[in-house]
Amino acid sequence: MLTVDQDSDWTNSGDALVALDDDKTKGRTDMELLVGTTIIELIYGDITKTNVDCIVNAANTSLLGGGGVDGAIHRAGGIEILEECKEIRARQGGCSVGEAVITTAGKLNAKYVIHTVGPVWNKGINNEEDKLEKCYKNSLDIAVKHNVKSIAFPNISTGIYRFPKLKAAQIAFSSVQSFIEDEKFMDRIQFVCFDEENYQIYLKIFKEKL
C-alpha cells in the first residue's frame, strides 16, 4: 500500500490514492489513503452497512431520532439505541451542537454509535464551521476513550441543515488530519457518502491529495 508521511501536507503526498473496489452497479470506485498508520477510506453507500467498531450518527439535540442518516441508524439499530439515548437525555438533557455522546450499537454491525449534533447553516454567522469541526474532534476523542480502532462518519450537517457540502468535506478532512497529527491512534477512518453530490466532492478531494 502507498503511504502518506504523517507530517507532510496531504496535497504533496505523492501517489497515496488506491482503488479499493469498483462497484459495477453504481459505477463508483471506493478509495483509500494511508496517512501514518491510519487508513482513510471513501465509501459510497449506506453507513448502517459498514463494518467498523463505531458508526457516527448525525443526530439532533433531542437524541430521539429524526430523518436522514439519524432515522436510518435508529431504524437499523433498533430500540436499544433509543433507550440509551433516553437515559442520556434524563442525565444531561440531550446533546448540544458540536458535542457528542456514545451508546451501544443495538442490531448494527458495530460496537458503538457516537451521536453528534451538527450545526444548522446560517451563512456562517454563528460559528458553524467551528461547531462542525468540534463534531469530528469530539467524536474521535470519545472513540479513542472507548478503544475504538475503526470509525465511520456520515456527511454531517449537509442534509436538511444545509451546510455547504464542499466546505463540510474540507472541514471533515482537516479534522481527521489534525487528529492523526496529534498522534492519536486509529486503524481506519471512513467517510461514507450516501448521495451523489457528496460522493463526487469527496472523490475530488481524495484525488487532490495526490
Tab-separated table of C-alpha atoms in Angstrom:
chain	number	residue	atom	x	y	z
A	1	MET	CA	0.000	0.000	0.000
A	2	LEU	CA	1.191	3.507	-0.780
A	3	THR	CA	1.625	5.790	2.179
A	4	VAL	CA	1.486	9.433	3.167
A	5	ASP	CA	4.063	10.904	5.526
A	6	GLN	CA	2.082	11.871	8.616
A	7	ASP	CA	3.986	15.152	8.921
A	8	SER	CA	3.581	16.193	5.302
A	9	ASP	CA	0.891	18.285	3.644
A	10	TRP	CA	-1.598	15.882	2.067
A	11	THR	CA	-1.572	17.914	-1.144
A	12	ASN	CA	2.075	16.895	-1.594
A	13	SER	CA	1.609	13.298	-0.569
A	14	GLY	CA	2.510	11.505	-3.793
A	15	ASP	CA	0.619	8.508	-5.124
A	16	ALA	CA	-1.366	7.864	-1.972
A	17	LEU	CA	-4.678	7.109	-3.649
A	18	VAL	CA	-5.601	3.455	-4.084
A	19	ALA	CA	-8.657	1.908	-5.733
A	20	LEU	CA	-10.306	-0.499	-3.313
A	21	ASP	CA	-13.419	-1.747	-5.011
A	22	ASP	CA	-15.039	-0.927	-8.329
A	23	ASP	CA	-18.767	-1.163	-7.677
A	24	LYS	CA	-20.163	-2.043	-11.096
A	25	THR	CA	-23.766	-1.450	-10.037
A	26	LYS	CA	-23.106	2.166	-9.027
A	27	GLY	CA	-20.135	2.892	-11.249
A	28	ARG	CA	-18.162	4.078	-8.223
A	29	THR	CA	-14.637	3.319	-7.091
A	30	ASP	CA	-14.009	3.492	-3.369
A	31	MET	CA	-10.666	4.977	-2.368
A	32	GLU	CA	-8.215	4.907	0.500
A	33	LEU	CA	-5.312	6.946	1.790
A	34	LEU	CA	-2.745	5.631	4.240
A	35	VAL	CA	-1.709	8.502	6.494
A	36	GLY	CA	0.862	7.449	9.049
A	37	THR	CA	-0.631	4.178	10.258
A	38	THR	CA	-4.261	5.195	9.722
A	39	ILE	CA	-6.255	4.174	6.645
A	40	ILE	CA	-8.685	6.868	5.457
A	41	GLU	CA	-11.427	5.390	3.276
A	42	LEU	CA	-14.013	6.894	0.944
A	43	ILE	CA	-17.142	4.794	0.557
A	44	TYR	CA	-20.304	5.353	-1.469
A	45	GLY	CA	-23.185	3.598	0.245
A	46	ASP	CA	-25.230	3.017	3.376
A	47	ILE	CA	-23.420	3.792	6.631
A	48	THR	CA	-25.563	1.271	8.518
A	49	LYS	CA	-23.963	-1.492	6.406
A	50	THR	CA	-20.358	-0.602	7.210
A	51	ASN	CA	-18.123	-2.985	9.134
A	52	VAL	CA	-16.444	-0.811	11.775
A	53	ASP	CA	-16.172	-0.618	15.550
A	54	CYS	CA	-18.148	2.616	15.672
A	55	ILE	CA	-20.679	4.422	13.479
A	56	VAL	CA	-21.159	8.162	13.898
A	57	ASN	CA	-24.741	9.396	13.805
A	58	ALA	CA	-25.640	12.895	12.622
A	59	ALA	CA	-28.130	13.370	15.444
A	60	ASN	CA	-30.297	16.238	16.633
A	61	THR	CA	-30.206	17.816	20.078
A	62	SER	CA	-33.100	15.680	21.330
A	63	LEU	CA	-31.249	12.388	20.614
A	64	LEU	CA	-34.644	10.863	19.806
A	65	GLY	CA	-34.051	10.141	16.140
A	66	GLY	CA	-35.175	12.018	13.073
A	67	GLY	CA	-34.818	11.953	9.318
A	68	GLY	CA	-31.894	11.149	7.073
A	69	VAL	CA	-28.974	9.209	8.492
A	70	ASP	CA	-30.291	9.733	12.038
A	71	GLY	CA	-33.510	7.892	11.275
A	72	ALA	CA	-31.700	5.214	9.279
A	73	ILE	CA	-29.330	4.431	12.155
A	74	HIS	CA	-32.147	4.269	14.700
A	75	ARG	CA	-34.221	2.012	12.435
A	76	ALA	CA	-31.325	-0.329	11.694
A	77	GLY	CA	-30.031	-0.372	15.268
A	78	GLY	CA	-33.383	-0.892	16.926
A	79	ILE	CA	-34.954	0.207	20.185
A	80	GLU	CA	-31.819	-0.379	22.281
A	81	ILE	CA	-30.147	2.725	20.845
A	82	LEU	CA	-33.202	4.880	21.505
A	83	GLU	CA	-33.497	3.630	25.080
A	84	GLU	CA	-29.871	4.544	25.789
A	85	CYS	CA	-30.418	7.955	24.215
A	86	LYS	CA	-33.375	8.486	26.540
A	87	GLU	CA	-31.152	7.645	29.506
A	88	ILE	CA	-28.627	10.235	28.343
A	89	ARG	CA	-31.424	12.793	27.987
A	90	ALA	CA	-32.525	12.060	31.538
A	91	ARG	CA	-28.982	12.691	32.804
A	92	GLN	CA	-27.994	15.739	30.779
A	93	GLY	CA	-30.981	16.916	28.745
A	94	GLY	CA	-29.870	15.885	25.266
A	95	CYS	CA	-26.754	16.817	23.309
A	96	SER	CA	-25.581	20.312	22.410
A	97	VAL	CA	-24.434	21.356	18.937
A	98	GLY	CA	-20.814	20.317	18.398
A	99	GLU	CA	-20.860	17.830	21.252
A	100	ALA	CA	-21.058	14.034	21.115
A	101	VAL	CA	-22.318	11.126	23.212
A	102	ILE	CA	-21.879	7.378	22.860
A	103	THR	CA	-24.265	4.422	23.022
A	104	THR	CA	-24.059	0.774	22.106
A	105	ALA	CA	-24.996	-0.068	18.517
A	106	GLY	CA	-28.007	-2.319	19.002
A	107	LYS	CA	-28.512	-4.505	15.930
A	108	LEU	CA	-25.899	-2.700	13.855
A	109	ASN	CA	-22.680	-4.475	12.893
A	110	ALA	CA	-20.661	-2.263	15.238
A	111	LYS	CA	-19.837	-1.948	18.922
A	112	TYR	CA	-20.903	1.663	19.375
A	113	VAL	CA	-22.786	4.570	17.898
A	114	ILE	CA	-21.462	8.056	18.599
A	115	HIS	CA	-24.197	10.664	18.275
A	116	THR	CA	-23.002	14.159	17.378
A	117	VAL	CA	-25.103	17.228	16.628
A	118	GLY	CA	-24.025	19.271	13.648
A	119	PRO	CA	-24.825	22.951	13.199
A	120	VAL	CA	-27.621	24.359	11.066
A	121	TRP	CA	-26.019	26.550	8.400
A	122	ASN	CA	-26.794	30.249	8.804
A	123	LYS	CA	-24.348	31.826	6.349
A	124	GLY	CA	-21.506	31.228	8.792
A	125	ILE	CA	-22.527	33.949	11.229
A	126	ASN	CA	-23.000	31.568	14.171
A	127	ASN	CA	-19.558	29.909	14.106
A	128	GLU	CA	-20.961	26.966	12.193
A	129	GLU	CA	-17.553	25.958	10.834
A	130	ASP	CA	-16.039	25.738	14.311
A	131	LYS	CA	-19.046	23.803	15.557
A	132	LEU	CA	-18.793	21.279	12.726
A	133	GLU	CA	-15.093	20.821	13.418
A	134	LYS	CA	-15.976	20.117	17.048
A	135	CYS	CA	-18.352	17.365	15.910
A	136	TYR	CA	-15.460	15.468	14.341
A	137	LYS	CA	-12.976	16.229	17.107
A	138	ASN	CA	-15.315	15.265	19.945
A	139	SER	CA	-16.468	12.116	18.159
A	140	LEU	CA	-12.888	10.969	17.603
A	141	ASP	CA	-11.875	11.796	21.174
A	142	ILE	CA	-14.771	9.739	22.565
A	143	ALA	CA	-13.872	6.898	20.202
A	144	VAL	CA	-10.287	6.826	21.484
A	145	LYS	CA	-11.510	6.723	25.084
A	146	HIS	CA	-13.529	3.602	24.224
A	147	ASN	CA	-10.620	1.908	22.404
A	148	VAL	CA	-12.328	2.179	19.014
A	149	LYS	CA	-9.993	1.218	16.174
A	150	SER	CA	-12.283	1.903	13.209
A	151	ILE	CA	-14.975	4.544	12.758
A	152	ALA	CA	-17.374	5.646	10.000
A	153	PHE	CA	-18.580	9.221	9.520
A	154	PRO	CA	-21.585	10.410	7.515
A	155	ASN	CA	-21.653	13.816	5.816
A	156	ILE	CA	-22.603	15.746	8.953
A	157	SER	CA	-24.927	18.762	8.566
A	158	THR	CA	-25.117	18.567	4.752
A	159	GLY	CA	-28.748	17.443	4.570
A	160	ILE	CA	-31.611	19.492	5.971
A	161	TYR	CA	-29.101	21.553	7.981
A	162	ARG	CA	-27.891	22.942	4.611
A	163	PHE	CA	-24.184	23.207	5.445
A	164	PRO	CA	-22.308	23.794	2.144
A	165	LYS	CA	-21.131	20.362	1.083
A	166	LEU	CA	-17.679	21.321	-0.154
A	167	LYS	CA	-16.930	23.320	2.967
A	168	ALA	CA	-18.208	20.471	5.153
A	169	ALA	CA	-15.993	17.935	3.376
A	170	GLN	CA	-12.941	20.153	3.767
A	171	ILE	CA	-13.636	20.503	7.490
A	172	ALA	CA	-14.054	16.736	7.805
A	173	PHE	CA	-10.678	16.086	6.155
A	174	SER	CA	-8.825	18.742	8.120
A	175	SER	CA	-10.314	17.474	11.383
A	176	VAL	CA	-9.150	13.935	10.665
A	177	GLN	CA	-5.712	15.186	9.649
A	178	SER	CA	-5.364	17.126	12.912
A	179	PHE	CA	-6.441	14.037	14.842
A	180	ILE	CA	-3.739	11.928	13.193
A	181	GLU	CA	-1.087	14.622	13.615
A	182	ASP	CA	-1.843	14.660	17.345
A	183	GLU	CA	-0.591	11.038	17.314
A	184	LYS	CA	-3.921	9.588	18.351
A	185	PHE	CA	-4.189	6.007	17.173
A	186	MET	CA	-6.916	4.711	14.874
A	187	ASP	CA	-6.636	1.876	12.354
A	188	ARG	CA	-9.324	3.054	9.961
A	189	ILE	CA	-11.488	6.142	9.451
A	190	GLN	CA	-14.255	6.042	6.847
A	191	PHE	CA	-16.143	8.838	5.107
A	192	VAL	CA	-19.409	7.283	3.930
A	193	CYS	CA	-21.345	9.223	1.291
A	194	PHE	CA	-24.974	8.330	0.625
A	195	ASP	CA	-25.683	10.865	-2.135
A	196	GLU	CA	-24.049	11.547	-5.469
A	197	GLU	CA	-23.086	15.168	-4.823
A	198	ASN	CA	-21.248	14.466	-1.580
A	199	TYR	CA	-19.517	11.466	-3.108
A	200	GLN	CA	-18.204	13.487	-6.041
A	201	ILE	CA	-16.960	16.228	-3.700
A	202	TYR	CA	-15.093	13.740	-1.508
A	203	LEU	CA	-13.740	11.919	-4.553
A	204	LYS	CA	-12.312	15.178	-5.892
A	205	ILE	CA	-10.712	15.948	-2.533
A	206	PHE	CA	-9.157	12.478	-2.391
A	207	LYS	CA	-7.707	12.927	-5.873
A	208	GLU	CA	-6.340	16.344	-4.936
A	209	LYS	CA	-4.287	14.642	-2.227
A	210	LEU	CA	-2.117	13.035	-4.911
